[in-house]
Coordinates of C-alpha atoms and ligand atoms in Angstrom, one line a residue:
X1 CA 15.1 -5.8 -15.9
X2 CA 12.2 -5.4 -13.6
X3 CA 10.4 -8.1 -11.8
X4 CA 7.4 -8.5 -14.2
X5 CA 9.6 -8.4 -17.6
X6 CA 11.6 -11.2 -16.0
X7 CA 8.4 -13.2 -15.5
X8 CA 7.0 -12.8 -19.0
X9 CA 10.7 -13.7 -20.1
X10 CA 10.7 -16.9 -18.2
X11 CA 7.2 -17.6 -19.9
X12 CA 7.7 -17.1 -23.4
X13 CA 11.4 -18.7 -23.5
X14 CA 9.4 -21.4 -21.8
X15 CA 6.4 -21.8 -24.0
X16 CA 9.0 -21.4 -26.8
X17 CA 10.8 -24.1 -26.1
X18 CA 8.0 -26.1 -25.5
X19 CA 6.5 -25.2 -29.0
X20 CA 10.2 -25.9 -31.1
X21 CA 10.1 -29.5 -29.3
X22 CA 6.6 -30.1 -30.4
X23 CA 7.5 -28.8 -34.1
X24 CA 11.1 -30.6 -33.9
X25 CA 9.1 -33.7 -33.3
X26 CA 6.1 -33.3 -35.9
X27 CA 9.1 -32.5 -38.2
X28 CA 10.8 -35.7 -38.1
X29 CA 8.0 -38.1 -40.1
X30 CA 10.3 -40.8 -41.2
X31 CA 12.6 -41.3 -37.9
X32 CA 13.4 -44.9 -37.4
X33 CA 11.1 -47.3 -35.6
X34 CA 12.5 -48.5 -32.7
X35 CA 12.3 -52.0 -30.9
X36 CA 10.1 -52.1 -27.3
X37 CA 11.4 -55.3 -26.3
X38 CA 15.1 -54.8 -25.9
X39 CA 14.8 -55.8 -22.0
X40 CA 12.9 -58.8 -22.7
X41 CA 14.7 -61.9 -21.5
X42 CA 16.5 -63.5 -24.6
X43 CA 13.9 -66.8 -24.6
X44 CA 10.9 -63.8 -24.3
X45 CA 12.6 -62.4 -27.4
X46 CA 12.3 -65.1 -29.0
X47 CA 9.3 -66.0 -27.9
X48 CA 7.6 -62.6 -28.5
X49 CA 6.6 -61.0 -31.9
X50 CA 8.5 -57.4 -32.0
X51 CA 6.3 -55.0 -30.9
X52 CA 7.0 -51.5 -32.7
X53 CA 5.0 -48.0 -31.0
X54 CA 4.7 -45.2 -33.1
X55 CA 2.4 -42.4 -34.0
X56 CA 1.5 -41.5 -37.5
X57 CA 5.1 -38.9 -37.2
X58 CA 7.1 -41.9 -37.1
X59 CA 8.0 -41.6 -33.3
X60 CA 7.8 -44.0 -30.7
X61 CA 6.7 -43.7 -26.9
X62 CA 10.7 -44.0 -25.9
X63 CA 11.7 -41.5 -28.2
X64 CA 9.1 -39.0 -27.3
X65 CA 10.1 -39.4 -23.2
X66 CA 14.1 -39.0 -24.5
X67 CA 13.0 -36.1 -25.8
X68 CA 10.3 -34.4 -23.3
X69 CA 13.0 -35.1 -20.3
X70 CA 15.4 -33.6 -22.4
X71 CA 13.4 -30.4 -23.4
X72 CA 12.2 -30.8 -19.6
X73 CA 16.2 -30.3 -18.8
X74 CA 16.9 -27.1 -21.3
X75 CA 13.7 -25.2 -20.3
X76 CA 14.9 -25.5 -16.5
X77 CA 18.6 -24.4 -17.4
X78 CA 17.4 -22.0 -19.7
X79 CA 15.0 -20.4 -16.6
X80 CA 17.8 -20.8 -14.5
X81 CA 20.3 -18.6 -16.4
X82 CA 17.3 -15.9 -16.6
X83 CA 17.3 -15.7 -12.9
X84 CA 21.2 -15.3 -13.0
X85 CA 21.1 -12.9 -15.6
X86 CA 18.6 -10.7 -13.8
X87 CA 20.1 -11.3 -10.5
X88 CA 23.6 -9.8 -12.1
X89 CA 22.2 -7.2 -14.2
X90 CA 23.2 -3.5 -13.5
X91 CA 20.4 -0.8 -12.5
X92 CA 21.6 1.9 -13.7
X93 CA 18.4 3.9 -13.1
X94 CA 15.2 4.0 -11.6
X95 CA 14.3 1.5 -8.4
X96 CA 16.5 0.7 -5.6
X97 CA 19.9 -0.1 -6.6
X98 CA 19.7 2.2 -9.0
X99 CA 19.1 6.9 -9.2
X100 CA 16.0 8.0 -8.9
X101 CA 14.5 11.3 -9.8
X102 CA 12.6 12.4 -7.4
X103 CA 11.8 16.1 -9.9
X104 CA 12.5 19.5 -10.7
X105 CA 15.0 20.8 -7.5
X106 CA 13.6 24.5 -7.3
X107 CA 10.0 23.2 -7.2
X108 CA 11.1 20.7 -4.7
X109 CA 12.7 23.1 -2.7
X110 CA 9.8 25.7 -2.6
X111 CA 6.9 23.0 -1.8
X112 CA 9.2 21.5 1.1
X113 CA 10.1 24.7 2.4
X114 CA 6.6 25.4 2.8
X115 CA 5.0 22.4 4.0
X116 CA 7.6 21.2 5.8
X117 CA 6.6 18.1 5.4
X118 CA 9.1 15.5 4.0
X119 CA 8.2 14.1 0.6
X120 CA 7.9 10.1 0.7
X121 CA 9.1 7.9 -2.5
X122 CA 6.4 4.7 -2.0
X123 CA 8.6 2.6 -5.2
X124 CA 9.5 -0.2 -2.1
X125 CA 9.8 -2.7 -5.0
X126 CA 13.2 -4.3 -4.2
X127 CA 14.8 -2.2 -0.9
X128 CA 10.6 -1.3 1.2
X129 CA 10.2 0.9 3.4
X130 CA 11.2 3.6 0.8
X131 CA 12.9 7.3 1.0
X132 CA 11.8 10.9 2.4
X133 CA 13.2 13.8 0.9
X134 CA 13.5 16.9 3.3
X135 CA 15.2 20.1 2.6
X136 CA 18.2 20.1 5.1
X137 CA 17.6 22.6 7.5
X138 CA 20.8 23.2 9.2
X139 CA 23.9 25.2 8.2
X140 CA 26.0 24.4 5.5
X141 CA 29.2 24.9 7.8
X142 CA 27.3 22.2 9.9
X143 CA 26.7 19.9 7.5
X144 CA 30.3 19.7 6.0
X145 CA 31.4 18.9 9.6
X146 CA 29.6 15.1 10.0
X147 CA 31.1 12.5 7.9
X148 CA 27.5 11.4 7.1
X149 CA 26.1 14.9 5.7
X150 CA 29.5 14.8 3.8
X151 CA 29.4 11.5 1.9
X152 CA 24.9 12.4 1.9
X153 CA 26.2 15.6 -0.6
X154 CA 24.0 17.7 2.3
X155 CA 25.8 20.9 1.5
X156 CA 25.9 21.1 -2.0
X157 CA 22.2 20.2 -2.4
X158 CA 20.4 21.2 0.5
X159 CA 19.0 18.5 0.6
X160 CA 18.7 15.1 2.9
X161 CA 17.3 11.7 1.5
X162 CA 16.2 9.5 4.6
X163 CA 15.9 5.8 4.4
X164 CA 12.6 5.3 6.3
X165 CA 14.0 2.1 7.8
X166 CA 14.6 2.4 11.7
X167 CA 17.9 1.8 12.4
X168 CA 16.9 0.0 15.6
X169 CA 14.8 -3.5 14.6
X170 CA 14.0 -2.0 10.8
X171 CA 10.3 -0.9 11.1
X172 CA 9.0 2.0 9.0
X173 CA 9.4 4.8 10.2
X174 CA 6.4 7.1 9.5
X175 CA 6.7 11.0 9.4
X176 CA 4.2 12.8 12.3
X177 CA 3.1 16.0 10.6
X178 CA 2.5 17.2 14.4
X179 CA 5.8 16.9 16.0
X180 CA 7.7 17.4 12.8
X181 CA 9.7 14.4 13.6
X182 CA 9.8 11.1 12.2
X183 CA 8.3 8.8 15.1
X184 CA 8.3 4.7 15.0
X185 CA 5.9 3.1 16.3
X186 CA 7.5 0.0 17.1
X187 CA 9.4 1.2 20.5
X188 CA 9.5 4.8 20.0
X189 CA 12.7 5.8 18.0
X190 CA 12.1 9.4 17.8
X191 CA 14.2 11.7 14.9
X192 CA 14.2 15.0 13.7
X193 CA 12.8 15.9 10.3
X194 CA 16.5 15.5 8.9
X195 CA 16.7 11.9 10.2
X196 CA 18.8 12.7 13.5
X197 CA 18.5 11.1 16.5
X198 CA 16.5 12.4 19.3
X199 CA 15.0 9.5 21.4
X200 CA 14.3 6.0 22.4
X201 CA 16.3 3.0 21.7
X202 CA 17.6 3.2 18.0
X203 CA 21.8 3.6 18.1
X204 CA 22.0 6.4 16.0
X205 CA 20.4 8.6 13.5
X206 CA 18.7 7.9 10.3
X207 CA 20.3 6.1 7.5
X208 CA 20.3 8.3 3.9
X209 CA 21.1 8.0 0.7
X210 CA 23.7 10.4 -1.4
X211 CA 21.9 13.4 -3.5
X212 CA 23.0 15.3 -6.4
X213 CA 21.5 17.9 -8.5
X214 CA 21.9 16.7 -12.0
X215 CA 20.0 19.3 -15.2
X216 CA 18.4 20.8 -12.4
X217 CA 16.5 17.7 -10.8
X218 CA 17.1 16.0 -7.8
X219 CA 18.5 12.3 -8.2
X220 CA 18.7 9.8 -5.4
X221 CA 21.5 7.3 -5.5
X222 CA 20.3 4.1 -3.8
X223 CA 23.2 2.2 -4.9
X224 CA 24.8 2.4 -0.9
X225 CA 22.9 3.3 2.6
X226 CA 24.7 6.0 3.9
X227 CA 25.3 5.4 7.7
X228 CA 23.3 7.7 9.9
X229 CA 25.4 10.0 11.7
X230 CA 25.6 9.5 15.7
X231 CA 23.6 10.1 18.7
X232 CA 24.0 13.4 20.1
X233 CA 24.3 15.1 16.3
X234 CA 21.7 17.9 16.4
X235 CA 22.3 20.4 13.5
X236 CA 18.9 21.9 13.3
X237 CA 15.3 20.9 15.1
X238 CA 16.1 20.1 18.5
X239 CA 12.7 20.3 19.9
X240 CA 9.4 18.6 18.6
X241 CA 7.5 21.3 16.8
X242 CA 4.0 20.0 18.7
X243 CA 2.4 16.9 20.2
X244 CA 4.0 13.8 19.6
X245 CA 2.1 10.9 17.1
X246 CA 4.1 7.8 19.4
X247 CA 4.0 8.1 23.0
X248 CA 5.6 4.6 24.5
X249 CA 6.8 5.0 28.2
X250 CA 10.5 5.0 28.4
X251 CA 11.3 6.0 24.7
Ligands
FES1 S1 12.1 -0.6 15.3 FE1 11.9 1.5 15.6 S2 12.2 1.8 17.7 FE2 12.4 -0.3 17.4

């Protein structure tokens, strides 16, 4: 359940309850009368002709308040097990949590190939700053040998999804279509255009998500952040491919 169908929920369950408490009460046109005075002192009671509030429905100001705080009460419990039922509810597809198809895998493949230029997946709804999909240009044989590539599915798909989060303080990491690396500009974590590590203060490489091929497209499981694989890992790119985008001294 997205955001916005959870919103409308919350308002119509609301405004529905709201309208059965109006009808329950223009429903009930002979319910009992009932006394004001009961905290009068006894002499007052005495004292005091009986006092009876009601509206034309038969209901009096006491009755109507017993019943707004209790409508009051089921509207917020009723809201508040919509929360937990959207909080708890699987995504099985689509968003973050969830797969998403990110298209056909051959025409992926050609138009990456030939820009070279990582394709970004802006759907930051739940999990921001997004993905990057990037052909994996490094060997297979290379691949299969980091843990990361392994669990990513690198091999098998050629491909690498990148979580554009940078592993050192969480900035976004933006792609520099001069270097060919992914460059933050927060301090100057550099990494390659498959997400590895080459400078400045992050710990380690980009973190990614696992890819499969499924009917010929490529899905993105967002459901776990695959650890980046470690400093030092260089399976294809070492160099900058031109002038850098972030130039901070020291990174
Ligand atoms: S947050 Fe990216 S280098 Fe610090």
């Amino acid at each position: 359940m997205s955001e916005g169908s959870l919103v409308l929920v919350v308002l119509a369950t609301t405004l529905a309850a709201w309208l059965l408490f109006f009808l329950f009460l223009r429903a009930r046109p002979g319910a009992a009368p009932e006394i004001e005075d009961t905290l009068l002192r006894p002499s007052q009671q005495e004292r005091t002709p009986r006092l009876v509030v009601e509206d034309a429905s038969g209901v009096t100001r006491r009755q109507f308040l017993n019943r707004a705080y209790l409508a009051g009460v089921a509207v917020a419990l009723s809201n508040f097990a919509l929360a937990s039922l959207d909080f708890l509810w699987p995504r099985s597809s689509g968003g973050y949590g969830g797969k998403i198809v990110m298209g056909d895998a051959v025409q992926l493949r050609n138009q990456l190939d030939a820009t070279r230029t990582p394709i970004l997946n802006t759907d930051t709804d739940v999990l921001p700053p997004g993905i990057a999909l990037m052909t994996y240009e490094g060997t297979p044989q290379a691949a299969e040998a980091i843990p990361a590539y392994v669990l990513a599915n690198t091999a098998n798909t050629g491909f690498v999804a990148l979580y554009r989060k940078c592993v050192h303080l969480g900035c976004t990491v933006p792609f520099c279509t001069s270097s060919k690396w992914f460059e933050c500009p927060c301090h100057g974590s550099k990494y390659s255009i498959n997400g590895e590590y080459r400078a400045g203060p992050a710990p380690r490489s980009l973190d990614r998500f696992k890819v499969d091929i499924v009917g010929g497209r490529v899905v993105v499981d967002t459901a776990t952040v695959i650890t980046g694989p470690p400093r030092g890992t260089v399976t294809s790119q070492p160099q900058p491919e031109g002038p850098h985008c972030v130039t901070i001294s020291g990174a």
